[in-house]
Tab-separated table of C-alpha atoms and ligand atoms in Angstrom:
chain	number	residue	atom	x	y	z
A	10	MET	CA	-111.823	90.636	-4.397
A	11	ILE	CA	-112.821	94.228	-2.795
A	12	GLY	CA	-112.719	93.185	0.187
A	13	GLU	CA	-109.805	91.303	0.824
A	14	ARG	CA	-108.142	94.233	-0.718
A	15	LEU	CA	-109.715	96.876	0.866
A	16	HIS	CA	-108.707	94.894	4.317
A	17	ARG	CA	-105.398	94.925	2.993
A	18	ALA	CA	-105.325	99.201	2.305
A	19	ARG	CA	-106.673	99.256	6.194
A	20	LYS	CA	-104.347	97.575	8.147
A	21	ALA	CA	-101.600	99.246	5.693
A	22	SER	CA	-102.963	102.894	6.554
A	23	GLY	CA	-103.067	101.577	9.836
A	24	LEU	CA	-106.762	102.208	10.829
A	25	SER	CA	-108.756	99.815	12.922
A	26	LEU	CA	-112.538	99.457	11.566
A	27	ARG	CA	-114.226	101.916	13.536
A	28	ALA	CA	-111.723	104.364	12.819
A	29	LEU	CA	-112.148	103.682	9.165
A	30	ALA	CA	-116.229	103.603	9.004
A	31	ASP	CA	-115.862	107.207	11.018
A	32	GLU	CA	-113.556	108.840	8.118
A	33	VAL	CA	-115.434	107.524	5.844
A	34	GLY	CA	-119.220	108.314	7.775
A	35	VAL	CA	-120.714	105.581	6.922
A	36	SER	CA	-120.624	102.088	9.972
A	37	GLN	CA	-118.584	100.083	11.487
A	38	THR	CA	-120.675	96.990	10.365
A	39	THR	CA	-121.068	98.724	6.648
A	40	ILE	CA	-117.089	98.527	6.981
A	41	SER	CA	-117.516	95.273	7.685
A	42	LYS	CA	-118.834	93.941	5.327
A	43	TYR	CA	-117.493	95.308	2.911
A	44	GLU	CA	-114.254	93.442	4.386
A	45	LYS	CA	-116.444	89.640	4.369
A	46	GLY	CA	-117.305	90.254	0.532
A	47	ALA	CA	-121.429	90.438	2.034
A	48	SER	CA	-121.843	94.090	0.451
A	49	MET	CA	-120.303	95.561	-2.000
A	50	PRO	CA	-119.374	100.140	-1.664
A	51	SER	CA	-121.022	102.014	-4.062
A	52	SER	CA	-118.644	104.254	-6.500
A	53	ALA	CA	-118.963	107.241	-4.512
A	54	GLN	CA	-117.725	105.676	-1.133
A	55	VAL	CA	-115.145	103.287	-3.054
A	56	LEU	CA	-113.622	107.319	-4.346
A	57	LYS	CA	-113.791	107.888	-0.487
A	58	LEU	CA	-112.408	104.847	1.098
A	59	ALA	CA	-109.487	105.220	-1.548
A	60	LYS	CA	-109.069	108.980	-0.349
A	61	VAL	CA	-108.769	107.734	3.750
A	62	LEU	CA	-106.574	105.486	2.934
A	63	GLY	CA	-103.969	107.175	0.255
A	64	VAL	CA	-104.582	104.088	-2.304
A	65	LYS	CA	-105.639	104.583	-6.085
A	66	SER	CA	-109.375	103.763	-6.539
A	67	GLU	CA	-107.988	101.482	-9.004
A	68	PHE	CA	-106.354	99.465	-6.272
A	69	PHE	CA	-109.489	97.532	-4.962
A	70	PHE	CA	-110.275	96.480	-8.222
A	71	ARG	CA	-106.745	94.798	-9.313
A	72	PRO	CA	-107.019	90.600	-8.564
A	73	VAL	CA	-105.281	88.961	-5.604
A	74	LYS	CA	-102.245	87.906	-6.889
A	75	VAL	CA	-99.476	87.159	-3.900
A	76	GLN	CA	-99.962	85.923	-1.172
A	77	LEU	CA	-97.559	85.554	2.088
A	78	LYS	CA	-97.105	82.673	3.406
A	79	GLY	CA	-95.215	81.029	6.992
A	80	VAL	CA	-94.258	84.684	8.197
A	81	GLU	CA	-91.422	84.314	11.294
A	82	TYR	CA	-90.328	87.329	13.322
A	83	ARG	CA	-86.759	86.787	14.621
A	84	LYS	CA	-86.887	86.767	18.432
A	85	ARG	CA	-89.952	87.519	20.280
A	86	SER	CA	-91.583	90.612	18.560
A	87	THR	CA	-92.593	92.874	21.553
A	88	ALA	CA	-94.704	94.797	18.043
A	89	PRO	CA	-98.236	95.203	18.924
A	90	LYS	CA	-100.167	93.269	16.430
A	91	LYS	CA	-101.720	96.720	14.967
A	92	LEU	CA	-98.076	97.479	14.047
A	93	LEU	CA	-97.923	93.825	12.729
A	94	ALA	CA	-100.673	93.997	9.721
A	95	GLN	CA	-99.339	97.492	8.824
A	96	ILE	CA	-96.152	96.133	8.187
A	97	GLU	CA	-97.211	92.858	6.412
A	98	ALA	CA	-99.765	94.929	4.435
A	99	ASP	CA	-96.956	96.932	3.076
A	100	VAL	CA	-94.943	93.606	2.049
A	101	LEU	CA	-98.138	92.506	0.458
A	102	ASN	CA	-98.274	95.541	-1.958
A	103	GLN	CA	-94.413	95.841	-2.366
A	104	ALA	CA	-94.710	91.909	-3.612
A	105	GLU	CA	-97.227	92.560	-5.926
A	106	ARG	CA	-95.409	95.383	-7.570
A	107	TRP	CA	-92.445	92.935	-8.073
A	108	THR	CA	-94.904	90.008	-9.053
A	109	SER	CA	-96.242	92.559	-11.451
A	110	LEU	CA	-93.063	93.938	-13.148
A	111	LEU	CA	-91.761	90.818	-12.919
A	112	SER	CA	-94.169	89.480	-15.347
A	113	LEU	CA	-93.648	92.158	-18.545
A	114	TYR	CA	-90.091	90.321	-18.958
A	115	PRO	CA	-90.073	87.574	-21.100
A	116	GLN	CA	-87.650	85.775	-19.720
A	117	GLN	CA	-86.619	86.223	-15.774
A	118	PRO	CA	-83.938	89.189	-15.106
A	119	VAL	CA	-83.780	87.390	-11.691
A	120	PRO	CA	-82.746	83.892	-10.068
A	121	GLU	CA	-84.849	81.419	-8.768
A	122	PHE	CA	-83.171	81.158	-5.036
A	123	SER	CA	-81.609	77.581	-4.202
A	124	LEU	CA	-80.220	76.030	-2.280
A	125	PRO	CA	-75.201	76.112	-2.293
A	126	ALA	CA	-74.853	71.926	-3.538
A	127	GLY	CA	-73.073	70.378	-1.160
A	128	LEU	CA	-74.149	71.475	2.575
A	129	PRO	CA	-74.022	69.018	5.263
A	130	GLU	CA	-77.141	67.236	5.656
A	131	LEU	CA	-77.180	66.986	9.874
A	132	ILE	CA	-74.742	70.561	12.070
A	133	SER	CA	-74.443	68.488	14.876
A	134	GLU	CA	-72.705	71.639	17.082
A	135	LEU	CA	-72.760	75.846	17.397
A	136	ASP	CA	-69.188	75.503	15.903
A	137	ASP	CA	-69.257	73.373	12.721
A	138	ILE	CA	-71.388	76.436	11.833
A	139	GLU	CA	-67.573	78.425	10.700
A	140	ASP	CA	-67.449	75.097	8.066
A	141	VAL	CA	-70.943	75.905	6.628
A	142	VAL	CA	-70.205	79.281	5.683
A	143	ASP	CA	-67.138	78.542	5.106
A	144	HIS	CA	-68.837	77.170	1.553
A	145	VAL	CA	-71.646	78.889	0.920
A	146	ARG	CA	-69.110	82.837	0.984
A	147	ASP	CA	-66.871	79.793	-1.176
A	148	THR	CA	-69.822	78.940	-2.794
A	149	TRP	CA	-71.133	81.834	-3.948
A	150	ASP	CA	-67.859	83.927	-4.852
A	151	LEU	CA	-67.475	86.399	-2.009
A	152	GLY	CA	-64.053	85.477	-0.845
A	153	LEU	CA	-62.826	86.270	2.802
A	154	GLY	CA	-63.331	89.497	2.909
A	155	ALA	CA	-66.100	91.956	3.554
A	156	VAL	CA	-69.522	92.157	1.812
A	157	PRO	CA	-69.767	95.210	0.960
A	158	ASP	CA	-73.709	94.708	-0.030
A	159	MET	CA	-75.271	92.693	1.835
A	160	ILE	CA	-79.178	93.510	0.297
A	161	ASP	CA	-76.986	93.010	-3.164
A	162	VAL	CA	-75.700	89.798	-1.957
A	163	LEU	CA	-79.347	87.960	-1.422
A	164	GLU	CA	-80.949	89.870	-4.369
A	165	SER	CA	-78.695	87.871	-6.453
A	166	MET	CA	-79.162	84.873	-5.222
A	167	GLY	CA	-82.864	85.372	-5.875
A	168	VAL	CA	-84.333	86.280	-2.179
A	169	LEU	CA	-86.812	89.410	-2.087
A	170	VAL	CA	-85.814	91.772	0.128
A	171	ILE	CA	-87.998	94.368	1.033
A	172	VAL	CA	-87.062	97.973	2.466
A	173	THR	CA	-89.886	98.619	4.833
A	174	SER	CA	-90.426	102.541	4.778
A	175	ILE	CA	-93.500	102.133	8.473
A	176	ASP	CA	-91.858	102.929	11.713
A	177	VAL	CA	-91.141	99.961	13.260
A	178	GLN	CA	-90.994	102.103	17.005
A	179	GLY	CA	-87.754	99.160	17.514
A	180	ARG	CA	-89.721	97.000	18.381
A	181	LEU	CA	-89.185	94.684	15.378
A	182	ASP	CA	-86.421	92.336	14.998
A	183	GLY	CA	-87.013	91.433	11.249
A	184	LEU	CA	-89.458	89.142	9.807
A	185	ALA	CA	-88.983	86.471	6.808
A	186	ALA	CA	-92.017	84.715	5.061
A	187	SER	CA	-92.244	83.793	1.052
A	188	VAL	CA	-94.254	84.498	-1.828
A	189	ASN	CA	-95.236	82.808	-4.190
A	190	GLY	CA	-92.281	80.334	-3.071
A	191	THR	CA	-90.026	82.857	-2.872
A	192	PRO	CA	-87.693	84.355	-0.534
A	193	VAL	CA	-88.632	87.602	1.169
A	194	ILE	CA	-86.588	89.028	4.071
A	195	VAL	CA	-88.008	92.875	5.008
A	196	VAL	CA	-85.721	94.768	7.722
A	197	SER	CA	-86.152	98.249	7.945
A	198	GLU	CA	-84.865	101.851	6.486
A	199	GLN	CA	-85.073	103.193	9.861
A	200	TRP	CA	-82.496	100.751	11.344
A	201	PRO	CA	-78.651	100.818	11.158
A	202	GLY	CA	-77.046	99.038	8.313
A	203	ASP	CA	-75.168	96.825	10.904
A	204	ARG	CA	-78.296	95.941	12.403
A	205	GLN	CA	-80.409	95.813	8.644
A	206	ARG	CA	-77.123	93.092	7.507
A	207	PHE	CA	-77.419	91.523	10.393
A	208	THR	CA	-80.883	90.196	10.369
A	209	LEU	CA	-80.677	89.408	6.726
A	210	ALA	CA	-77.356	87.229	7.296
A	211	HIS	CA	-79.572	85.854	9.746
A	212	GLU	CA	-82.595	85.186	8.120
A	213	LEU	CA	-80.180	83.413	5.126
A	214	GLY	CA	-78.922	81.289	8.264
A	215	HIS	CA	-82.661	79.732	8.748
A	216	LEU	CA	-83.428	79.355	4.863
A	217	ILE	CA	-79.527	77.504	4.960
A	218	LEU	CA	-79.707	75.705	8.658
A	219	HIS	CA	-83.754	75.309	8.451
A	220	GLY	CA	-84.554	71.516	8.730
A	221	ARG	CA	-80.574	70.832	8.914
A	222	LEU	CA	-79.857	70.818	13.028
A	223	ASP	CA	-79.374	68.232	15.351
A	224	GLU	CA	-81.922	68.449	17.684
A	225	SER	CA	-79.685	69.738	20.639
A	226	VAL	CA	-78.766	72.646	18.555
A	227	ASN	CA	-81.560	75.960	18.529
A	228	GLU	CA	-82.290	77.033	15.891
A	229	GLU	CA	-82.298	80.989	16.376
A	230	LYS	CA	-78.771	80.872	18.129
A	231	ALA	CA	-77.429	78.927	14.684
A	232	CYS	CA	-78.553	81.300	13.321
A	233	ASP	CA	-76.515	84.666	15.524
A	234	ARG	CA	-74.009	81.978	14.607
A	235	PHE	CA	-74.368	82.067	11.062
A	236	ALA	CA	-74.987	85.674	10.523
A	237	GLY	CA	-72.672	86.352	13.278
A	238	ALA	CA	-69.717	84.570	10.562
A	239	PHE	CA	-71.405	85.417	7.300
A	240	LEU	CA	-70.272	89.091	8.113
A	241	LEU	CA	-67.344	88.412	9.616
A	242	PRO	CA	-65.831	85.045	8.421
A	243	ARG	CA	-63.051	82.401	11.450
A	244	LYS	CA	-60.345	83.598	9.202
A	245	SER	CA	-60.750	87.757	8.899
A	246	VAL	CA	-61.640	87.362	12.869
A	247	GLN	CA	-57.615	85.628	13.555
A	248	GLN	CA	-56.187	87.907	10.775
A	249	HIS	CA	-57.450	91.349	12.670
A	250	LEU	CA	-57.548	90.711	16.161
A	251	GLY	CA	-54.690	87.068	16.277
A	252	ASP	CA	-55.401	83.026	17.886
A	253	ARG	CA	-55.562	84.973	21.974
A	254	ARG	CA	-55.953	87.661	23.385
A	255	SER	CA	-55.558	88.724	26.893
A	256	ARG	CA	-57.340	92.014	26.368
A	257	ILE	CA	-59.153	94.137	23.517
A	258	GLU	CA	-59.773	97.856	22.794
A	259	PRO	CA	-63.164	99.142	21.882
A	260	ARG	CA	-61.791	100.783	19.486
A	261	GLU	CA	-60.105	97.551	17.654
A	262	LEU	CA	-64.337	95.758	17.810
A	263	TYR	CA	-64.990	100.128	16.790
A	264	MET	CA	-63.113	99.295	13.120
A	265	LEU	CA	-63.856	95.624	12.313
A	266	LYS	CA	-67.690	97.369	13.586
A	267	HIS	CA	-67.204	99.640	10.249
A	268	GLU	CA	-64.218	97.607	8.313
A	269	PHE	CA	-66.891	94.324	8.218
A	270	GLY	CA	-70.577	95.881	8.775
A	271	ILE	CA	-71.344	94.091	12.122
A	272	SER	CA	-71.427	95.568	15.557
A	273	MET	CA	-69.189	96.247	18.062
A	274	MET	CA	-70.955	93.842	20.050
A	275	GLY	CA	-71.063	91.329	16.987
A	276	ALA	CA	-67.576	91.441	17.031
A	277	MET	CA	-66.994	91.221	19.911
A	278	MET	CA	-69.320	88.180	20.531
A	279	ARG	CA	-67.568	86.305	16.928
A	280	ALA	CA	-63.937	86.749	19.603
A	281	ALA	CA	-65.094	84.713	21.797
A	282	GLN	CA	-67.094	82.191	19.656
A	283	LEU	CA	-63.217	81.066	18.343
A	284	GLY	CA	-61.373	81.222	21.493
A	285	ILE	CA	-59.686	83.894	20.571
A	286	ILE	CA	-60.548	85.520	24.369
A	287	SER	CA	-61.968	83.851	26.658
A	288	ASP	CA	-65.495	84.111	28.933
A	289	ALA	CA	-64.181	85.618	31.432
A	290	VAL	CA	-62.668	88.936	29.002
A	291	LYS	CA	-65.293	88.541	27.585
A	292	SER	CA	-67.650	89.150	30.427
A	293	SER	CA	-65.861	92.081	31.324
A	294	LEU	CA	-65.918	93.227	28.312
A	295	PHE	CA	-69.941	92.848	28.643
A	296	ARG	CA	-69.825	94.871	31.472
A	297	PHE	CA	-68.264	97.695	30.394
A	298	PHE	CA	-70.502	97.822	27.269
A	299	SER	CA	-73.381	97.810	29.135
A	300	ALA	CA	-71.843	100.223	32.312
A	301	LYS	CA	-70.741	102.532	29.228
A	302	GLY	CA	-74.305	102.199	27.448
A	303	TRP	CA	-72.909	101.204	24.710
A	304	ARG	CA	-75.533	98.267	24.642
A	305	THR	CA	-78.616	100.584	24.001
A	306	ARG	CA	-76.792	102.280	20.975
A	307	GLU	CA	-72.402	102.213	20.067
A	308	PRO	CA	-70.595	104.921	20.575
A	309	GLY	CA	-69.219	106.707	17.281
A	310	ASP	CA	-70.453	107.015	14.019
A	311	ALA	CA	-73.562	104.729	12.936
A	312	TYR	CA	-72.528	102.461	10.292
A	313	PRO	CA	-74.326	103.762	7.185
A	314	ALA	CA	-77.827	101.502	6.069
A	315	GLU	CA	-78.139	99.678	2.525
A	316	THR	CA	-80.980	100.065	-0.067
A	317	THR	CA	-82.389	98.772	-2.865
A	318	TYR	CA	-81.805	99.637	-6.070
A	319	LEU	CA	-83.192	95.837	-8.059
A	320	TYR	CA	-86.553	97.274	-7.799
A	321	ARG	CA	-85.865	100.135	-9.625
A	322	GLN	CA	-83.481	98.989	-11.954
A	323	LEU	CA	-85.574	96.160	-13.284
A	324	VAL	CA	-87.634	99.151	-14.291
A	325	TYR	CA	-85.426	101.124	-16.369
A	326	LYS	CA	-84.150	97.679	-18.261
A	327	ALA	CA	-87.452	96.955	-19.515
A	328	LEU	CA	-87.535	100.057	-20.846
A	329	ALA	CA	-84.104	100.173	-21.980
A	330	GLU	CA	-85.689	97.110	-23.989
A	331	ASP	CA	-88.594	98.652	-25.431
A	332	TYR	CA	-90.863	95.332	-23.009
A	333	ILE	CA	-92.990	98.518	-21.308
A	334	GLY	CA	-93.700	101.986	-21.800
A	335	GLU	CA	-93.006	105.528	-19.769
A	336	SER	CA	-96.764	105.760	-18.508
A	337	LYS	CA	-96.752	101.736	-17.746
A	338	ALA	CA	-92.997	102.582	-16.284
A	339	ALA	CA	-94.116	105.588	-13.757
A	340	GLU	CA	-96.987	102.976	-12.474
A	341	LEU	CA	-95.046	100.696	-10.979
A	342	MET	CA	-92.168	103.375	-9.456
A	343	GLY	CA	-95.184	105.382	-7.859
A	344	MET	CA	-94.291	108.623	-9.949
A	345	SER	CA	-95.958	110.859	-12.792
A	346	THR	CA	-94.521	110.880	-16.152
A	347	TYR	CA	-93.841	114.035	-15.637
A	348	SER	CA	-91.041	112.544	-13.267
A	349	LEU	CA	-90.008	109.616	-15.288
A	350	ARG	CA	-89.508	111.502	-18.164
A	351	GLU	CA	-87.138	113.792	-15.959
A	352	GLU	CA	-85.674	111.542	-14.684
A	353	ARG	CA	-84.946	109.454	-17.429
A	354	LYS	CA	-82.419	112.548	-18.588
A	355	MET	CA	-80.954	112.859	-16.083
A	356	GLY	CA	-82.157	116.227	-15.257
A	357	GLY	CA	-80.191	117.936	-12.997
A	358	MET	CA	-77.517	115.946	-12.239
A	359	ASP	CA	-75.008	117.050	-15.591
A	360	ALA	CA	-71.566	117.409	-14.404
A	361	ALA	CA	-71.752	121.021	-15.085
A	362	ALA	CA	-75.163	121.516	-13.390
A	363	ALA	CA	-73.158	119.813	-10.354
A	364	ASP	CA	-70.194	122.938	-11.127
A	365	GLN	CA	-73.086	125.723	-9.677
B	410	ZN	ZN1	-84.566	83.490	13.694
């Protein structure tokens, strides 16, 4: 088991076989043999490997519990293989922490993902997706307004959302996979919120639409349509923009962006999809956005990034309910027992301390 875990730790660190071999002071072949399980490192070498790779040496000896399956990248990813391997290794490590946390619960604290009942069996055109979204939002009690927290919505439906801190360098648009049967969606903590949210909604689109689309309907386009509609539903667009417009002010799109957490470009696409603006108006807005450089970077404040609280909440809940003790909780959160105790005491967070 040390081989597979060594391989994963090396991928997560972004080091090549040679680079790791040089750091540890052995040959490339030796590292390769360790990874293939053809030979075992001595305990001194295990310590060196752990130090170079930034893991505890126990990491190498834990049994492999999780496997990433059906990995799919949104759009054609331009990320180099090395970066993708690094992201996948980070996802596996985080998924493994999840699995071990959940195994400490007597009853599962998060539901198993299931599709809303009553979805159409065949979707024959993109416009039909509007009804599908209304149905999903209705089933999940989301109403017609903005979704304040996409990560929270997906987590409460049993999707595992992983926020990676690996620097994706703008070359990755999203990743979906499954771990032990649970759907996983990965977003980067470095993306602005509207981009994270669009990716999350797009991947949710795959979960819901896959296998239901007529062969004339492109799945990627369908999921983009799903994402736009999920973040900014038909009725809301009509309420805000009206049924038919001859022009739209960029400031209107900016306000929609900040109310609904969708890019200005995404909001404009919604107006076009729903026939509120003509193709000619859409094209002229596109040209205007391009000329201003807004297609690369939209003007004004960014929409704030989302974060996930669920993992830490579940660690605290397990601690409160006595399923685990302080040292296990600290281990699960990757902190020292001392730091955990300070956190538990809400150290430095009293109202009196905040006044000073
Ligand atoms: Zn996709």
